[in-house]
Amino acid sequence: MSKFARPKTKRGLARREAILRAAEEVFGTQGYAAASIAEITRRADTALGTFYIYFPGKEEVFRELVMEMGKLTRAGITEAVQRAGDRLDAERAGLEAFLRFVAARPSLYRIVEEARFVDPEAYRQYFAGFARAYEAQLIEAERAGEVSPGDAEVRAWALMGIAKTLGERFVIWDDAPDIDRVVTEGFAMIRDGIAP
Amino acid sequence: MSKFARPKTKRGLARREAILRAAEEVFGTQGYAAASIAEITRRADTALGTFYIYFPGKEEVFRELVMEMGKLTRAGITEAVQRAGDRLDAERAGLEAFLRFVAARPSLYRIVEEARFVDPEAYRQYFAGFARAYEAQLIEAERAGEVSPGDAEVRAWALMGIAKTLGERFVIWDDAPDIDRVVTEGFAMIRDGIAP
DNA sequence: TAATGACATGAATAATGATTCATGTTTCAT
DNA sequence: ATGAAACATGAATCATTATTCATGTCATTA
């Protein structure tokens, strides 16, 4: 029986959530190493020790945030992609949904990327799972003639790489990102490549 | 006058280099946080205090490794690309050179990526510089009709994203990476996109 | 070969921050 | 209304490591 059952009262639920949100903010702005539990509880307006009522430790909150992000991104992209007509449409919509998500929750996305170093297993599982689903979509699309034939696994990772890097450069780094431009230009390359 | 002048004797040079190589290994395998100076000096067969004769501190060795990596990658890619006929050739050669570099020095590459969190300024400068050069190449290639018209800045970052992600997934994660396959499939997508 | 600057040593220092725990307070089912 | 279970508190503990420094040894040169 885990010592860290979910809270049972309304108050407990609220506290746990407050700590989680404070952790998102602190991890997202300071990074894992510089984030202190004291700072997290301070921002959650609660006592230091309260943290340990809800979480086994620093790494575990972090992991929970990574998983939360995973669910949110997948949900957001899946929804955006559902509306799309064919696979190319879906690629465009997925790229846009991803970039808008990064713009909306930069902290959360920074946390996922830092997980590569803080909790490599969680990071790997997150992206491997994502890639597997992506790959399946591409295989199906190829069968339907919506994309040209090609190695779906390599393509899936290459496409994820494009999204991640464009997000980092043009959304996180830029103050006023022009997401439309990045989506348009990025998608054009995904669709047609750079051959003359 | 900096307290950390370069070593003046053969012995000093060798020690400094031994520490640098040990640091590469330790940072590369354990990550920045888990790496201890004691472990680094142990692997360099030297005393703890000796470290501070050659480096101001932990972050500074790390930064030096990031910069070293920058020089090595650029040099390697530049050389590989020089041999290429046109820009498309160069893209293929550059991707392959990059992946082979990651395979040869996985520690060094991990360090560069972790720099995003340990020393964001160094990381940013490294990639921004790289991208600027890349972008210039693409603009020139477009003028020469070797690639289709398109936003060179977005393209440069997208292409770097592909290389980084394919390297992480198929070189770092795989025990026996099939670099040829990844280059072939990745390049095919870069050239022609995924449109049917 | 003596003097000097360069280099080497590792025990001691010092700061940091995660985690624990003994002692209250609040909630809520009965 | 009440008592047990949940929840809250924050000072004290504890472990970890980066960095310093007082004391040597080595290499080079005059």
PDB file of N, CA and C in Angstrom, chain A residues 76-129:
ATOM      1  N   GLY A  76      -4.303  17.178 -27.426  1.00  0.00           N
ATOM      2  CA  GLY A  76      -4.419  18.357 -28.276  1.00  0.00           C
ATOM      3  C   GLY A  76      -4.150  18.041 -29.734  1.00  0.00           C
ATOM      4  N   ILE A  77      -3.094  17.298 -29.974  1.00  0.00           N
ATOM      5  CA  ILE A  77      -2.735  17.001 -31.356  1.00  0.00           C
ATOM      6  C   ILE A  77      -3.763  16.063 -31.977  1.00  0.00           C
ATOM      7  N   THR A  78      -4.154  15.061 -31.218  1.00  0.00           N
ATOM      8  CA  THR A  78      -5.152  14.122 -31.735  1.00  0.00           C
ATOM      9  C   THR A  78      -6.411  14.857 -32.162  1.00  0.00           C
ATOM     10  N   GLU A  79      -6.833  15.772 -31.317  1.00  0.00           N
ATOM     11  CA  GLU A  79      -8.051  16.498 -31.643  1.00  0.00           C
ATOM     12  C   GLU A  79      -7.878  17.334 -32.905  1.00  0.00           C
ATOM     13  N   ALA A  80      -6.761  18.043 -32.984  1.00  0.00           N
ATOM     14  CA  ALA A  80      -6.522  18.899 -34.146  1.00  0.00           C
ATOM     15  C   ALA A  80      -6.454  18.069 -35.421  1.00  0.00           C
ATOM     16  N   VAL A  81      -5.872  16.893 -35.293  1.00  0.00           N
ATOM     17  CA  VAL A  81      -5.630  16.055 -36.452  1.00  0.00           C
ATOM     18  C   VAL A  81      -6.924  15.390 -36.924  1.00  0.00           C
ATOM     19  N   GLN A  82      -7.792  15.156 -35.964  1.00  0.00           N
ATOM     20  CA  GLN A  82      -9.071  14.511 -36.282  1.00  0.00           C
ATOM     21  C   GLN A  82      -9.854  15.309 -37.337  1.00  0.00           C
ATOM     22  N   ARG A  83      -9.789  16.594 -37.191  1.00  0.00           N
ATOM     23  CA  ARG A  83     -10.511  17.468 -38.100  1.00  0.00           C
ATOM     24  C   ARG A  83      -9.945  17.448 -39.512  1.00  0.00           C
ATOM     25  N   ALA A  84      -8.699  17.001 -39.643  1.00  0.00           N
ATOM     26  CA  ALA A  84      -8.017  17.102 -40.938  1.00  0.00           C
ATOM     27  C   ALA A  84      -8.601  16.127 -41.950  1.00  0.00           C
ATOM     28  N   GLY A  85      -8.522  16.505 -43.217  1.00  0.00           N
ATOM     29  CA  GLY A  85      -9.045  15.644 -44.268  1.00  0.00           C
ATOM     30  C   GLY A  85      -8.135  14.465 -44.539  1.00  0.00           C
ATOM     31  N   ASP A  86      -6.989  14.732 -45.116  1.00  0.00           N
ATOM     32  CA  ASP A  86      -6.054  13.643 -45.400  1.00  0.00           C
ATOM     33  C   ASP A  86      -4.804  13.800 -44.540  1.00  0.00           C
ATOM     34  N   ARG A  87      -3.815  12.965 -44.801  1.00  0.00           N
ATOM     35  CA  ARG A  87      -2.629  12.958 -43.948  1.00  0.00           C
ATOM     36  C   ARG A  87      -1.820  14.255 -44.044  1.00  0.00           C
ATOM     37  N   LEU A  88      -1.735  14.810 -45.231  1.00  0.00           N
ATOM     38  CA  LEU A  88      -0.963  16.050 -45.352  1.00  0.00           C
ATOM     39  C   LEU A  88      -1.624  17.164 -44.541  1.00  0.00           C
ATOM     40  N   ASP A  89      -2.907  17.241 -44.660  1.00  0.00           N
ATOM     41  CA  ASP A  89      -3.677  18.152 -43.807  1.00  0.00           C
ATOM     42  C   ASP A  89      -3.354  17.922 -42.339  1.00  0.00           C
ATOM     43  N   ALA A  90      -3.327  16.650 -41.990  1.00  0.00           N
ATOM     44  CA  ALA A  90      -3.080  16.293 -40.592  1.00  0.00           C
ATOM     45  C   ALA A  90      -1.690  16.743 -40.154  1.00  0.00           C
ATOM     46  N   GLU A  91      -0.717  16.619 -41.023  1.00  0.00           N
ATOM     47  CA  GLU A  91       0.641  17.051 -40.672  1.00  0.00           C
ATOM     48  C   GLU A  91       0.660  18.551 -40.374  1.00  0.00           C
ATOM     49  N   ARG A  92      -0.012  19.261 -41.221  1.00  0.00           N
ATOM     50  CA  ARG A  92      -0.054  20.707 -41.030  1.00  0.00           C
ATOM     51  C   ARG A  92      -0.759  21.051 -39.717  1.00  0.00           C
ATOM     52  N   ALA A  93      -1.889  20.430 -39.524  1.00  0.00           N
ATOM     53  CA  ALA A  93      -2.667  20.711 -38.312  1.00  0.00           C
ATOM     54  C   ALA A  93      -1.896  20.284 -37.058  1.00  0.00           C
ATOM     55  N   GLY A  94      -1.229  19.150 -37.148  1.00  0.00           N
ATOM     56  CA  GLY A  94      -0.489  18.649 -35.993  1.00  0.00           C
ATOM     57  C   GLY A  94       0.665  19.579 -35.637  1.00  0.00           C
ATOM     58  N   LEU A  95       1.380  20.034 -36.658  1.00  0.00           N
ATOM     59  CA  LEU A  95       2.489  20.959 -36.409  1.00  0.00           C
ATOM     60  C   LEU A  95       1.976  22.241 -35.762  1.00  0.00           C
ATOM     61  N   GLU A  96       0.891  22.739 -36.292  1.00  0.00           N
ATOM     62  CA  GLU A  96       0.340  23.975 -35.733  1.00  0.00           C
ATOM     63  C   GLU A  96      -0.134  23.758 -34.288  1.00  0.00           C
ATOM     64  N   ALA A  97      -0.829  22.667 -34.059  1.00  0.00           N
ATOM     65  CA  ALA A  97      -1.321  22.398 -32.705  1.00  0.00           C
ATOM     66  C   ALA A  97      -0.152  22.290 -31.728  1.00  0.00           C
ATOM     67  N   PHE A  98       0.892  21.624 -32.169  1.00  0.00           N
ATOM     68  CA  PHE A  98       2.053  21.477 -31.291  1.00  0.00           C
ATOM     69  C   PHE A  98       2.673  22.833 -30.957  1.00  0.00           C
ATOM     70  N   LEU A  99       2.889  23.639 -31.970  1.00  0.00           N
ATOM     71  CA  LEU A  99       3.520  24.942 -31.730  1.00  0.00           C
ATOM     72  C   LEU A  99       2.643  25.829 -30.844  1.00  0.00           C
ATOM     73  N   ARG A 100       1.340  25.731 -31.030  1.00  0.00           N
ATOM     74  CA  ARG A 100       0.459  26.548 -30.192  1.00  0.00           C
ATOM     75  C   ARG A 100       0.465  26.043 -28.747  1.00  0.00           C
ATOM     76  N   PHE A 101       0.600  24.753 -28.625  1.00  0.00           N
ATOM     77  CA  PHE A 101       0.703  24.203 -27.271  1.00  0.00           C
ATOM     78  C   PHE A 101       1.972  24.698 -26.570  1.00  0.00           C
ATOM     79  N   VAL A 102       3.066  24.657 -27.279  1.00  0.00           N
ATOM     80  CA  VAL A 102       4.327  25.137 -26.701  1.00  0.00           C
ATOM     81  C   VAL A 102       4.202  26.607 -26.315  1.00  0.00           C
ATOM     82  N   ALA A 103       3.536  27.384 -27.168  1.00  0.00           N
ATOM     83  CA  ALA A 103       3.361  28.803 -26.875  1.00  0.00           C
ATOM     84  C   ALA A 103       2.505  28.993 -25.623  1.00  0.00           C
ATOM     85  N   ALA A 104       1.499  28.125 -25.470  1.00  0.00           N
ATOM     86  CA  ALA A 104       0.572  28.274 -24.350  1.00  0.00           C
ATOM     87  C   ALA A 104       1.194  27.781 -23.041  1.00  0.00           C
ATOM     88  N   ARG A 105       1.993  26.727 -23.097  1.00  0.00           N
ATOM     89  CA  ARG A 105       2.550  26.150 -21.876  1.00  0.00           C
ATOM     90  C   ARG A 105       4.056  25.945 -21.985  1.00  0.00           C
ATOM     91  N   PRO A 106       4.803  27.004 -22.171  1.00  0.00           N
ATOM     92  CA  PRO A 106       6.245  26.832 -22.380  1.00  0.00           C
ATOM     93  C   PRO A 106       6.922  26.089 -21.229  1.00  0.00           C
ATOM     94  N   SER A 107       6.479  26.347 -20.007  1.00  0.00           N
ATOM     95  CA  SER A 107       7.089  25.666 -18.861  1.00  0.00           C
ATOM     96  C   SER A 107       6.951  24.163 -18.986  1.00  0.00           C
ATOM     97  N   LEU A 108       5.731  23.771 -19.300  1.00  0.00           N
ATOM     98  CA  LEU A 108       5.474  22.348 -19.360  1.00  0.00           C
ATOM     99  C   LEU A 108       6.331  21.714 -20.444  1.00  0.00           C
ATOM    100  N   TYR A 109       6.525  22.423 -21.539  1.00  0.00           N
ATOM    101  CA  TYR A 109       7.316  21.801 -22.581  1.00  0.00           C
ATOM    102  C   TYR A 109       8.800  21.759 -22.244  1.00  0.00           C
ATOM    103  N   ARG A 110       9.250  22.761 -21.557  1.00  0.00           N
ATOM    104  CA  ARG A 110      10.644  22.754 -21.115  1.00  0.00           C
ATOM    105  C   ARG A 110      10.901  21.573 -20.183  1.00  0.00           C
ATOM    106  N   ILE A 111       9.920  21.301 -19.358  1.00  0.00           N
ATOM    107  CA  ILE A 111      10.046  20.181 -18.423  1.00  0.00           C
ATOM    108  C   ILE A 111      10.196  18.858 -19.164  1.00  0.00           C
ATOM    109  N   VAL A 112       9.389  18.663 -20.181  1.00  0.00           N
ATOM    110  CA  VAL A 112       9.511  17.428 -20.957  1.00  0.00           C
ATOM    111  C   VAL A 112      10.903  17.281 -21.541  1.00  0.00           C
ATOM    112  N   GLU A 113      11.422  18.369 -22.060  1.00  0.00           N
ATOM    113  CA  GLU A 113      12.753  18.263 -22.662  1.00  0.00           C
ATOM    114  C   GLU A 113      13.824  18.020 -21.600  1.00  0.00           C
ATOM    115  N   GLU A 114      13.663  18.635 -20.457  1.00  0.00           N
ATOM    116  CA  GLU A 114      14.670  18.416 -19.415  1.00  0.00           C
ATOM    117  C   GLU A 114      14.595  16.987 -18.874  1.00  0.00           C
ATOM    118  N   ALA A 115      13.458  16.370 -19.039  1.00  0.00           N
ATOM    119  CA  ALA A 115      13.304  14.990 -18.566  1.00  0.00           C
ATOM    120  C   ALA A 115      14.319  14.054 -19.216  1.00  0.00           C
ATOM    121  N   ARG A 116      14.763  14.445 -20.377  1.00  0.00           N
ATOM    122  CA  ARG A 116      15.805  13.640 -21.024  1.00  0.00           C
ATOM    123  C   ARG A 116      16.998  13.437 -20.105  1.00  0.00           C
ATOM    124  N   PHE A 117      17.241  14.410 -19.241  1.00  0.00           N
ATOM    125  CA  PHE A 117      18.400  14.328 -18.358  1.00  0.00           C
ATOM    126  C   PHE A 117      18.022  14.004 -16.917  1.00  0.00           C
ATOM    127  N   VAL A 118      16.830  14.389 -16.540  1.00  0.00           N
ATOM    128  CA  VAL A 118      16.425  14.172 -15.152  1.00  0.00           C
ATOM    129  C   VAL A 118      15.827  12.779 -14.972  1.00  0.00           C
ATOM    130  N   ASP A 119      15.053  12.367 -15.961  1.00  0.00           N
ATOM    131  CA  ASP A 119      14.366  11.079 -15.839  1.00  0.00           C
ATOM    132  C   ASP A 119      14.293  10.440 -17.231  1.00  0.00           C
ATOM    133  N   PRO A 120      15.429   9.957 -17.684  1.00  0.00           N
ATOM    134  CA  PRO A 120      15.560   9.493 -19.070  1.00  0.00           C
ATOM    135  C   PRO A 120      14.522   8.430 -19.427  1.00  0.00           C
ATOM    136  N   GLU A 121      14.185   7.609 -18.467  1.00  0.00           N
ATOM    137  CA  GLU A 121      13.234   6.539 -18.755  1.00  0.00           C
ATOM    138  C   GLU A 121      11.868   7.108 -19.121  1.00  0.00           C
ATOM    139  N   ALA A 122      11.424   8.079 -18.342  1.00  0.00           N
ATOM    140  CA  ALA A 122      10.136   8.710 -18.620  1.00  0.00           C
ATOM    141  C   ALA A 122      10.164   9.412 -19.969  1.00  0.00           C
ATOM    142  N   TYR A 123      11.251  10.085 -20.230  1.00  0.00           N
ATOM    143  CA  TYR A 123      11.402  10.812 -21.491  1.00  0.00           C
ATOM    144  C   TYR A 123      11.317   9.857 -22.681  1.00  0.00           C
ATOM    145  N   ARG A 124      12.077   8.804 -22.566  1.00  0.00           N
ATOM    146  CA  ARG A 124      12.141   7.834 -23.651  1.00  0.00           C
ATOM    147  C   ARG A 124      10.785   7.197 -23.908  1.00  0.00           C
ATOM    148  N   GLN A 125      10.141   6.830 -22.831  1.00  0.00           N
ATOM    149  CA  GLN A 125       8.846   6.186 -22.986  1.00  0.00           C
ATOM    150  C   GLN A 125       7.846   7.142 -23.626  1.00  0.00           C
ATOM    151  N   TYR A 126       7.910   8.367 -23.195  1.00  0.00           N
ATOM    152  CA  TYR A 126       7.000   9.366 -23.736  1.00  0.00           C
ATOM    153  C   TYR A 126       7.162   9.493 -25.242  1.00  0.00           C
ATOM    154  N   PHE A 127       8.399   9.676 -25.686  1.00  0.00           N
ATOM    155  CA  PHE A 127       8.599   9.894 -27.115  1.00  0.00           C
ATOM    156  C   PHE A 127       8.469   8.614 -27.926  1.00  0.00           C
ATOM    157  N   ALA A 128       8.889   7.513 -27.342  1.00  0.00           N
ATOM    158  CA  ALA A 128       8.755   6.255 -28.074  1.00  0.00           C
ATOM    159  C   ALA A 128       7.281   5.945 -28.313  1.00  0.00           C
ATOM    160  N   GLY A 129       6.470   6.181 -27.298  1.00  0.00           N
ATOM    161  CA  GLY A 129       5.029   5.938 -27.447  1.00  0.00           C
ATOM    162  C   GLY A 129       4.425   6.851 -28.499  1.00  0.00           C
TER     163      GLY A 129
END
